C-alpha cells in the first residue's frame, strides 16, 4: 500500500508551539477552587470516523455528527474557558472567531490562527512540541506502531513526517485526514481519565479498555518530556501492575489493575476519593493508595464502590461538587431506610442488603480504616471537616429526584459538572429536571450563548459570577457519554483553605 506522507522539515529550527507560562505550577487541592490551567482535547476528525459496528469497542454509545459537535457545542466550551482563564485571547475578538469565513481556525491546533493558550492547553499542541525532538519522535513512533501492529515500512515513513501532522495522525488515526491507518481514539476528548493532578503530583492512570491504550501512551510521553512539566518530573506517579500479573487467569476486569481519572477526585488538600467501578478495579485503587502514601501526597484516601454497570461507569457520573457545601448527586444510589410505619408488607420480606448501595471505606495513613453508611454522609464529612464549611451541606439531586427523570438525566451527565470557580458550574442543557432542582436551590441558570455575549459586551464580568449553572448545548456531545467534568484535566486551581 502506498501512503502519501508529509516530509520532515528542519526540526531543530522550529520553536515550540506552546508559549512559555512563567506562572504555571502544578497545584490542584480541590474540585472547586478557581480554575487557572487545564488540559483539554477538542474533538478531532477521528470522532467523525467512528462506525456503528465498532462504536462500543471504541467506548462510544453512538456515532456523532462531528461538525455539530464542534461548531454547535464544544466550541462554546472553549470560548467560555477563555473568558474565565485567558480573556486576552478572546476579548474583543468574538465576532471574528464566530465568522464562518474564518473556518474555525481559532479552535484548530494545527492552524496558524489557533488560540494556543497557556491556560486552556491543548493536548495535541503539547504532543506536536515533543515530536520535534528526533529521539523522542523515533521512540514514540516505535511505541505506537508496536501497539497498533503496523508494518515496519510504515513505521519508518511515520518517523519522517513533520511534528504537527504526525501529532494529528497519532490522535485521529488517519493520514491527511482521509486514509485510516490506526483506529481513532475518540475518547481523548475525555482528558480527565488519563491523569489527575493531586496537590503538586500527577497520577498517570491505567485505563481499563484497550481502546484507550494509545492515548495513555501519548500523554505519558507528554508529561515526561514536555518542558511545561519539567519541574515536576519527579512528582509523576505511574501505577504499576501487581506482582506476577502475567500469571493471572483470564481477562476479567476484577483481576486487572486499572484506574481511570473519572474515578479520582481531589476533594481537599489532604483527601482523595477513588471510585471502584466498572472501569477502576480494587487492585488499581490499592496500588494508587500505596503510591500516594509512600510519597506523602495525601493523608487519607476514600474508596467509593459503586455498582459495576455501564449506567454509572465512574464516580463522577454519580456525583460532583458545586460549592464547598453543595453537591449534585444521584439520589437512587443512596436510599434511606423506610420507616416501619410506612413500609408496605413486602418490605418485611425483601432482601435487606441493597446490592446497588455504595460501599465506602476511608483509609488513613497510620490509622484504622473508617466507613461511611451513605454517599451523603461522606460528602457532608468532606464539606464540614475537610473544607470547614460554615453552612449546612446541601444536595441537588439528578432529575430533581423524580422517577424516571433521575436515571434518564444521570445517563446524560446531570451529575457530571465542571466547576470553573466555587458555585459556577457548567453542564448539559438537556437535563430539565436537574436544572429545575438547581433553580430551587437558588442558582441562576444561563445559556452559554447568552453568557458569551454578555462577557464580550462587558455586561457581566466572569470573575463576579456566583451560584450559576451554565447550560451547554449537548445533542451530540451527550452521545459520547461524558460531561464537562470528564472533558477537563485541571492542572492548577486556587486554594480553598
Short mmCIF file of C-alpha atoms in Angstrom, two decimals, residues 89-460:
data_model
loop_
_atom_site.label_atom_id
_atom_site.label_comp_id
_atom_site.label_asym_id
_atom_site.label_seq_id
_atom_site.Cartn_x
_atom_site.Cartn_y
_atom_site.Cartn_z
CA UNK A 89 -7.05 35.59 23.87
CA UNK A 90 -10.75 36.20 23.17
CA UNK A 91 -11.99 39.55 24.49
CA UNK A 92 -12.96 41.83 21.61
CA UNK A 93 -12.49 39.04 19.07
CA UNK A 94 -15.69 37.05 19.44
CA UNK A 95 -17.32 38.24 16.20
CA UNK A 96 -14.15 37.42 14.26
CA UNK A 97 -13.86 34.00 15.89
CA UNK A 98 -17.51 33.23 15.10
CA UNK A 99 -17.28 34.42 11.48
CA UNK A 100 -17.87 31.38 9.20
CA UNK A 101 -15.27 32.79 6.80
CA UNK A 102 -12.57 32.00 9.37
CA UNK A 103 -13.46 28.28 9.24
CA UNK A 104 -12.99 27.68 12.98
CA UNK A 105 -9.25 28.37 12.76
CA UNK A 106 -9.26 29.61 16.37
CA UNK A 107 -10.05 26.06 17.50
CA UNK A 108 -7.67 24.07 15.26
CA UNK A 109 -4.32 23.15 16.88
CA UNK A 110 -2.59 22.69 13.50
CA UNK A 111 -3.67 26.12 12.20
CA UNK A 112 -1.82 29.44 12.36
CA UNK A 113 -4.95 31.09 13.79
CA UNK A 114 -5.15 28.67 16.74
CA UNK A 115 -5.61 30.31 20.15
CA UNK A 116 -2.56 28.48 21.58
CA UNK A 117 -3.47 29.38 25.13
CA UNK A 118 -1.18 28.60 28.05
CA UNK A 119 -4.23 28.37 30.33
CA UNK A 120 -6.55 26.27 28.15
CA UNK A 121 -3.86 23.86 26.99
CA UNK A 122 -4.48 21.57 24.02
CA UNK A 123 -3.02 18.05 24.25
CA UNK A 124 -2.35 17.93 20.50
CA UNK A 125 -0.15 21.05 20.72
CA UNK A 126 1.97 19.58 23.53
CA UNK A 127 2.33 16.39 21.51
CA UNK A 128 3.49 18.38 18.47
CA UNK A 129 6.09 20.08 20.66
CA UNK A 130 7.75 16.93 21.96
CA UNK A 131 7.73 15.33 18.49
CA UNK A 132 10.19 17.99 17.34
CA UNK A 133 12.90 16.05 19.17
CA UNK A 134 14.18 13.33 16.83
CA UNK A 135 14.94 10.90 19.64
CA UNK A 136 11.51 11.25 21.24
CA UNK A 137 9.83 11.06 17.84
CA UNK A 138 11.55 7.77 16.96
CA UNK A 139 10.74 6.21 20.32
CA UNK A 140 7.11 7.29 20.26
CA UNK A 141 6.58 6.19 16.66
CA UNK A 142 8.03 2.77 17.55
CA UNK A 143 5.82 2.50 20.64
CA UNK A 144 2.63 3.49 18.79
CA UNK A 145 3.40 1.15 15.91
CA UNK A 146 4.01 -1.70 18.35
CA UNK A 147 0.61 -1.13 19.98
CA UNK A 148 -1.15 -0.86 16.62
CA UNK A 149 0.72 -3.70 14.90
CA UNK A 150 1.62 -1.82 11.71
CA UNK A 151 4.32 -2.70 9.21
CA UNK A 152 7.95 -1.78 9.74
CA UNK A 153 7.97 0.20 6.48
CA UNK A 154 5.11 2.37 7.68
CA UNK A 155 6.95 2.91 10.96
CA UNK A 156 9.98 4.25 9.06
CA UNK A 157 7.75 6.51 6.98
CA UNK A 158 5.98 7.93 10.02
CA UNK A 159 9.30 8.96 11.57
CA UNK A 160 9.82 11.33 8.64
CA UNK A 161 6.50 13.16 8.98
CA UNK A 162 6.71 16.69 10.36
CA UNK A 163 5.63 17.02 14.03
CA UNK A 164 2.34 18.91 13.68
CA UNK A 165 1.00 16.44 11.12
CA UNK A 166 2.36 13.43 12.99
CA UNK A 167 0.55 14.53 16.16
CA UNK A 168 -2.70 14.68 14.16
CA UNK A 169 -2.07 11.19 12.77
CA UNK A 170 -1.38 9.71 16.22
CA UNK A 171 -4.66 11.14 17.54
CA UNK A 172 -7.01 10.78 14.57
CA UNK A 173 -5.53 7.56 13.19
CA UNK A 174 -5.61 8.93 9.65
CA UNK A 175 -3.13 10.25 7.09
CA UNK A 176 -4.17 13.55 5.54
CA UNK A 177 -7.49 13.31 7.45
CA UNK A 178 -8.60 10.62 4.98
CA UNK A 179 -6.67 7.35 4.94
CA UNK A 180 -7.13 5.41 8.18
CA UNK A 181 -4.02 3.56 9.36
CA UNK A 182 -4.98 3.20 13.04
CA UNK A 183 -8.31 3.10 14.84
CA UNK A 184 -9.35 6.57 16.07
CA UNK A 185 -9.09 7.36 19.78
CA UNK A 186 -12.34 9.33 20.20
CA UNK A 187 -12.18 9.20 23.99
CA UNK A 188 -9.25 11.60 24.13
CA UNK A 189 -11.78 14.42 24.49
CA UNK A 190 -12.27 12.97 28.00
CA UNK A 191 -8.88 14.18 29.19
CA UNK A 192 -9.78 13.65 32.87
CA UNK A 193 -9.40 9.89 32.51
CA UNK A 194 -5.74 9.96 31.50
CA UNK A 195 -4.26 11.67 34.54
CA UNK A 196 -5.12 13.55 37.72
CA UNK A 197 -3.24 16.38 39.43
CA UNK A 198 -3.13 15.71 43.18
CA UNK A 199 -1.61 18.66 45.04
CA UNK A 200 1.71 19.09 43.17
CA UNK A 201 1.87 15.50 41.90
CA UNK A 202 0.47 13.93 38.74
CA UNK A 203 -1.04 10.46 38.88
CA UNK A 204 -0.99 8.84 35.44
CA UNK A 205 -3.79 6.35 35.13
CA UNK A 206 -4.28 2.85 33.72
CA UNK A 207 -7.45 2.76 31.59
CA UNK A 208 -9.47 -0.42 31.59
CA UNK A 209 -10.07 -0.77 27.88
CA UNK A 210 -7.67 -1.46 25.03
CA UNK A 211 -9.27 1.35 23.03
CA UNK A 212 -7.53 3.87 25.32
CA UNK A 213 -4.02 2.37 25.20
CA UNK A 214 -2.67 4.80 22.57
CA UNK A 215 -3.92 7.95 24.26
CA UNK A 216 -2.42 6.77 27.56
CA UNK A 217 0.93 6.27 25.85
CA UNK A 218 0.84 9.71 24.19
CA UNK A 219 0.05 11.50 27.45
CA UNK A 220 2.76 9.62 29.32
CA UNK A 221 5.32 10.86 26.78
CA UNK A 222 3.97 14.42 27.10
CA UNK A 223 4.24 14.57 30.89
CA UNK A 224 7.73 13.09 30.99
CA UNK A 225 9.15 15.09 28.07
CA UNK A 226 7.42 18.47 27.70
CA UNK A 227 9.19 21.46 29.32
CA UNK A 228 5.89 22.60 30.84
CA UNK A 229 6.19 19.75 33.35
CA UNK A 230 9.99 19.73 33.66
CA UNK A 231 9.94 20.87 37.29
CA UNK A 232 7.51 18.09 38.24
CA UNK A 233 9.01 15.01 36.63
CA UNK A 234 9.96 13.56 40.00
CA UNK A 235 6.32 14.05 41.06
CA UNK A 236 4.81 11.93 38.28
CA UNK A 237 3.34 8.74 39.68
CA UNK A 238 2.73 5.71 37.45
CA UNK A 239 0.56 2.87 38.69
CA UNK A 240 2.41 -0.44 38.38
CA UNK A 241 0.74 -3.73 37.71
CA UNK A 242 0.61 -6.26 40.51
CA UNK A 243 3.47 -8.67 41.07
CA UNK A 244 3.22 -11.69 38.74
CA UNK A 245 0.29 -10.06 36.94
CA UNK A 246 1.14 -12.11 33.87
CA UNK A 247 0.09 -15.27 35.74
CA UNK A 248 -3.46 -14.15 36.49
CA UNK A 249 -6.18 -16.15 34.74
CA UNK A 250 -8.37 -14.69 32.05
CA UNK A 251 -9.07 -11.07 31.21
CA UNK A 252 -11.81 -10.30 33.71
CA UNK A 253 -11.95 -6.69 34.84
CA UNK A 254 -11.79 -7.67 38.52
CA UNK A 255 -8.33 -9.22 38.09
CA UNK A 256 -6.79 -6.29 36.23
CA UNK A 257 -5.01 -3.29 37.72
CA UNK A 258 -6.94 -0.38 36.23
CA UNK A 259 -7.71 3.17 37.29
CA UNK A 260 -9.35 5.99 35.32
CA UNK A 261 -9.47 9.67 36.18
CA UNK A 262 -13.26 9.86 36.28
CA UNK A 263 -12.92 7.73 39.41
CA UNK A 264 -10.49 10.11 41.12
CA UNK A 265 -11.47 13.34 42.87
CA UNK A 266 -9.16 15.73 44.69
CA UNK A 267 -11.68 16.99 47.25
CA UNK A 268 -9.31 18.60 49.78
CA UNK A 269 -5.53 19.07 50.17
CA UNK A 270 -5.27 16.02 52.40
CA UNK A 271 -8.05 13.89 50.92
CA UNK A 272 -8.55 11.97 47.68
CA UNK A 273 -11.55 9.93 46.56
CA UNK A 274 -11.12 6.85 44.34
CA UNK A 275 -14.07 5.02 42.83
CA UNK A 276 -14.17 1.24 42.50
CA UNK A 277 -16.32 0.97 39.41
CA UNK A 278 -16.82 -0.66 36.03
CA UNK A 279 -13.59 0.98 34.86
CA UNK A 280 -11.44 1.10 38.02
CA UNK A 281 -10.55 -2.12 39.82
CA UNK A 282 -9.89 -2.55 43.53
CA UNK A 283 -6.35 -3.56 42.58
CA UNK A 284 -5.89 -0.23 40.77
CA UNK A 285 -7.20 1.69 43.77
CA UNK A 286 -4.94 -0.32 46.07
CA UNK A 287 -1.80 0.40 44.03
CA UNK A 288 -2.69 4.09 43.81
CA UNK A 289 -3.12 4.34 47.60
CA UNK A 290 0.24 2.71 48.21
CA UNK A 291 1.92 5.18 45.83
CA UNK A 292 0.20 8.19 47.38
CA UNK A 293 1.01 7.20 50.96
CA UNK A 294 4.61 6.22 50.17
CA UNK A 295 5.18 9.63 48.57
CA UNK A 296 3.29 11.58 51.27
CA UNK A 297 0.95 13.11 48.69
CA UNK A 298 -2.24 12.90 50.80
CA UNK A 299 -3.16 11.78 54.31
CA UNK A 300 -6.34 9.87 53.51
CA UNK A 301 -7.95 8.15 50.55
CA UNK A 302 -11.57 7.07 50.48
CA UNK A 303 -12.63 4.23 48.19
CA UNK A 304 -16.22 4.51 46.97
CA UNK A 305 -17.51 1.27 45.47
CA UNK A 306 -20.39 1.85 43.06
CA UNK A 307 -22.31 -0.75 41.02
CA UNK A 308 -20.20 -2.07 38.17
CA UNK A 309 -22.66 -1.04 35.50
CA UNK A 310 -22.37 0.95 32.28
CA UNK A 311 -25.03 3.29 33.68
CA UNK A 312 -22.53 4.68 36.17
CA UNK A 313 -19.05 3.95 34.74
CA UNK A 314 -17.18 6.39 37.06
CA UNK A 315 -17.97 8.09 40.37
CA UNK A 316 -18.09 11.46 38.58
CA UNK A 317 -21.18 10.21 36.73
CA UNK A 318 -22.83 9.78 40.14
CA UNK A 319 -21.77 12.97 41.95
CA UNK A 320 -19.64 16.09 41.56
CA UNK A 321 -19.06 19.13 43.76
CA UNK A 322 -20.67 22.52 43.13
CA UNK A 323 -19.72 24.56 46.20
CA UNK A 324 -17.92 23.94 49.47
CA UNK A 325 -21.24 22.79 50.92
CA UNK A 326 -23.20 21.82 47.77
CA UNK A 327 -23.04 18.62 45.72
CA UNK A 328 -25.06 17.27 42.77
CA UNK A 329 -25.90 13.62 43.28
CA UNK A 330 -27.89 10.63 42.04
CA UNK A 331 -30.23 10.02 44.97
CA UNK A 332 -31.23 6.47 44.00
CA UNK A 333 -27.75 5.20 44.90
CA UNK A 334 -28.18 6.34 48.49
CA UNK A 335 -31.66 5.17 49.52
CA UNK A 336 -32.67 5.67 53.11
CA UNK A 337 -34.34 3.01 55.21
CA UNK A 338 -38.16 3.32 55.05
CA UNK A 339 -39.86 3.86 58.37
CA UNK A 340 -41.60 0.76 59.70
CA UNK A 341 -44.88 2.67 59.92
CA UNK A 342 -44.85 3.44 56.19
CA UNK A 343 -43.42 0.17 54.94
CA UNK A 344 -45.66 -1.99 52.78
CA UNK A 345 -45.96 -5.68 53.67
CA UNK A 346 -43.44 -6.72 51.01
CA UNK A 347 -40.75 -4.65 52.77
CA UNK A 348 -40.76 -7.10 55.67
CA UNK A 349 -39.65 -9.93 53.38
CA UNK A 350 -37.37 -8.05 50.97
CA UNK A 351 -33.63 -8.59 50.76
CA UNK A 352 -32.27 -6.20 53.36
CA UNK A 353 -28.99 -5.74 51.54
CA UNK A 354 -29.31 -3.30 48.66
CA UNK A 355 -26.87 -4.53 46.03
CA UNK A 356 -26.71 -1.08 44.41
CA UNK A 357 -25.86 0.69 47.64
CA UNK A 358 -22.31 2.10 47.55
CA UNK A 359 -19.70 0.74 49.95
CA UNK A 360 -17.42 3.44 51.34
CA UNK A 361 -14.16 2.87 53.23
CA UNK A 362 -11.67 5.60 54.16
CA UNK A 363 -8.01 4.71 54.56
CA UNK A 364 -5.82 6.96 56.66
CA UNK A 365 -2.07 6.68 56.83
CA UNK A 366 -1.12 5.03 60.11
CA UNK A 367 -4.74 4.74 61.34
CA UNK A 368 -7.56 2.24 61.21
CA UNK A 369 -9.93 2.39 58.22
CA UNK A 370 -13.21 4.24 58.66
CA UNK A 371 -16.54 3.52 56.97
CA UNK A 372 -19.46 5.70 55.86
CA UNK A 373 -23.02 4.44 55.54
CA UNK A 374 -24.04 6.64 52.59
CA UNK A 375 -22.63 8.95 49.97
CA UNK A 376 -24.37 11.86 51.68
CA UNK A 377 -22.56 11.05 54.92
CA UNK A 378 -19.18 11.02 53.15
CA UNK A 379 -19.80 14.24 51.20
CA UNK A 380 -21.12 16.01 54.30
CA UNK A 381 -17.96 14.99 56.15
CA UNK A 382 -15.81 16.42 53.34
CA UNK A 383 -17.73 19.71 53.36
CA UNK A 384 -17.80 20.14 57.13
CA UNK A 385 -14.49 18.63 58.25
CA UNK A 386 -12.10 18.84 55.30
CA UNK A 387 -13.34 22.11 53.79
CA UNK A 388 -14.55 23.71 57.05
CA UNK A 389 -17.87 24.84 55.64
CA UNK A 390 -19.78 27.24 57.88
CA UNK A 391 -23.07 26.32 56.21
CA UNK A 392 -25.07 23.10 56.26
CA UNK A 393 -24.32 20.67 53.46
CA UNK A 394 -26.93 20.63 50.69
CA UNK A 395 -27.59 18.14 47.90
CA UNK A 396 -29.07 18.81 44.46
CA UNK A 397 -30.42 15.59 43.05
CA UNK A 398 -30.34 14.37 39.46
CA UNK A 399 -33.75 14.74 37.81
CA UNK A 400 -34.91 16.56 40.96
CA UNK A 401 -35.13 13.08 42.49
CA UNK A 402 -38.17 12.23 40.36
CA UNK A 403 -38.52 8.83 38.68
CA UNK A 404 -37.77 8.18 35.83
CA UNK A 405 -36.03 11.52 35.23
CA UNK A 406 -33.37 10.90 37.87
CA UNK A 407 -31.98 7.91 35.92
CA UNK A 408 -32.60 9.42 32.48
CA UNK A 409 -30.75 12.62 33.28
CA UNK A 410 -27.92 10.88 35.12
CA UNK A 411 -27.38 8.91 31.88
CA UNK A 412 -26.95 12.26 30.10
CA UNK A 413 -24.49 13.53 32.71
CA UNK A 414 -26.63 15.62 35.02
CA UNK A 415 -24.15 14.82 37.81
CA UNK A 416 -21.00 15.33 35.72
CA UNK A 417 -20.39 19.06 36.19
CA UNK A 418 -17.18 21.10 35.97
CA UNK A 419 -16.65 23.94 38.44
CA UNK A 420 -14.90 26.97 36.90
CA UNK A 421 -14.94 28.52 40.36
CA UNK A 422 -16.84 27.78 43.54
CA UNK A 423 -20.55 27.82 42.71
CA UNK A 424 -20.15 28.40 38.97
CA UNK A 425 -20.54 25.12 37.10
CA UNK A 426 -21.35 24.01 33.59
CA UNK A 427 -23.48 21.14 32.41
CA UNK A 428 -25.76 19.98 29.62
CA UNK A 429 -28.88 21.90 28.62
CA UNK A 430 -30.98 18.74 28.14
CA UNK A 431 -31.37 17.82 31.82
CA UNK A 432 -34.51 19.85 32.52
CA UNK A 433 -35.50 18.40 35.88
CA UNK A 434 -31.97 18.80 37.25
CA UNK A 435 -31.98 22.40 36.04
CA UNK A 436 -35.20 22.90 37.99
CA UNK A 437 -33.55 21.45 41.08
CA UNK A 438 -30.72 23.99 40.72
CA UNK A 439 -33.27 26.80 40.46
CA UNK A 440 -35.00 25.59 43.61
CA UNK A 441 -31.61 25.68 45.35
CA UNK A 442 -31.16 29.36 44.50
CA UNK A 443 -28.89 29.06 41.45
CA UNK A 444 -29.14 31.31 38.42
CA UNK A 445 -29.47 29.48 35.09
CA UNK A 446 -27.93 30.90 31.91
CA UNK A 447 -27.33 29.57 28.40
CA UNK A 448 -23.72 29.75 27.30
CA UNK A 449 -24.58 31.58 24.07
CA UNK A 450 -26.15 34.44 26.04
CA UNK A 451 -23.34 34.46 28.57
CA UNK A 452 -20.60 34.78 25.95
CA UNK A 453 -22.29 37.89 24.52
CA UNK A 454 -22.59 39.39 27.99
CA UNK A 455 -18.87 38.84 28.57
CA UNK A 456 -17.98 40.35 25.21
CA UNK A 457 -20.07 43.50 25.75
CA UNK A 458 -18.93 43.94 29.38
CA UNK A 459 -22.45 43.44 30.70
CA UNK A 460 -21.01 40.81 33.01
#
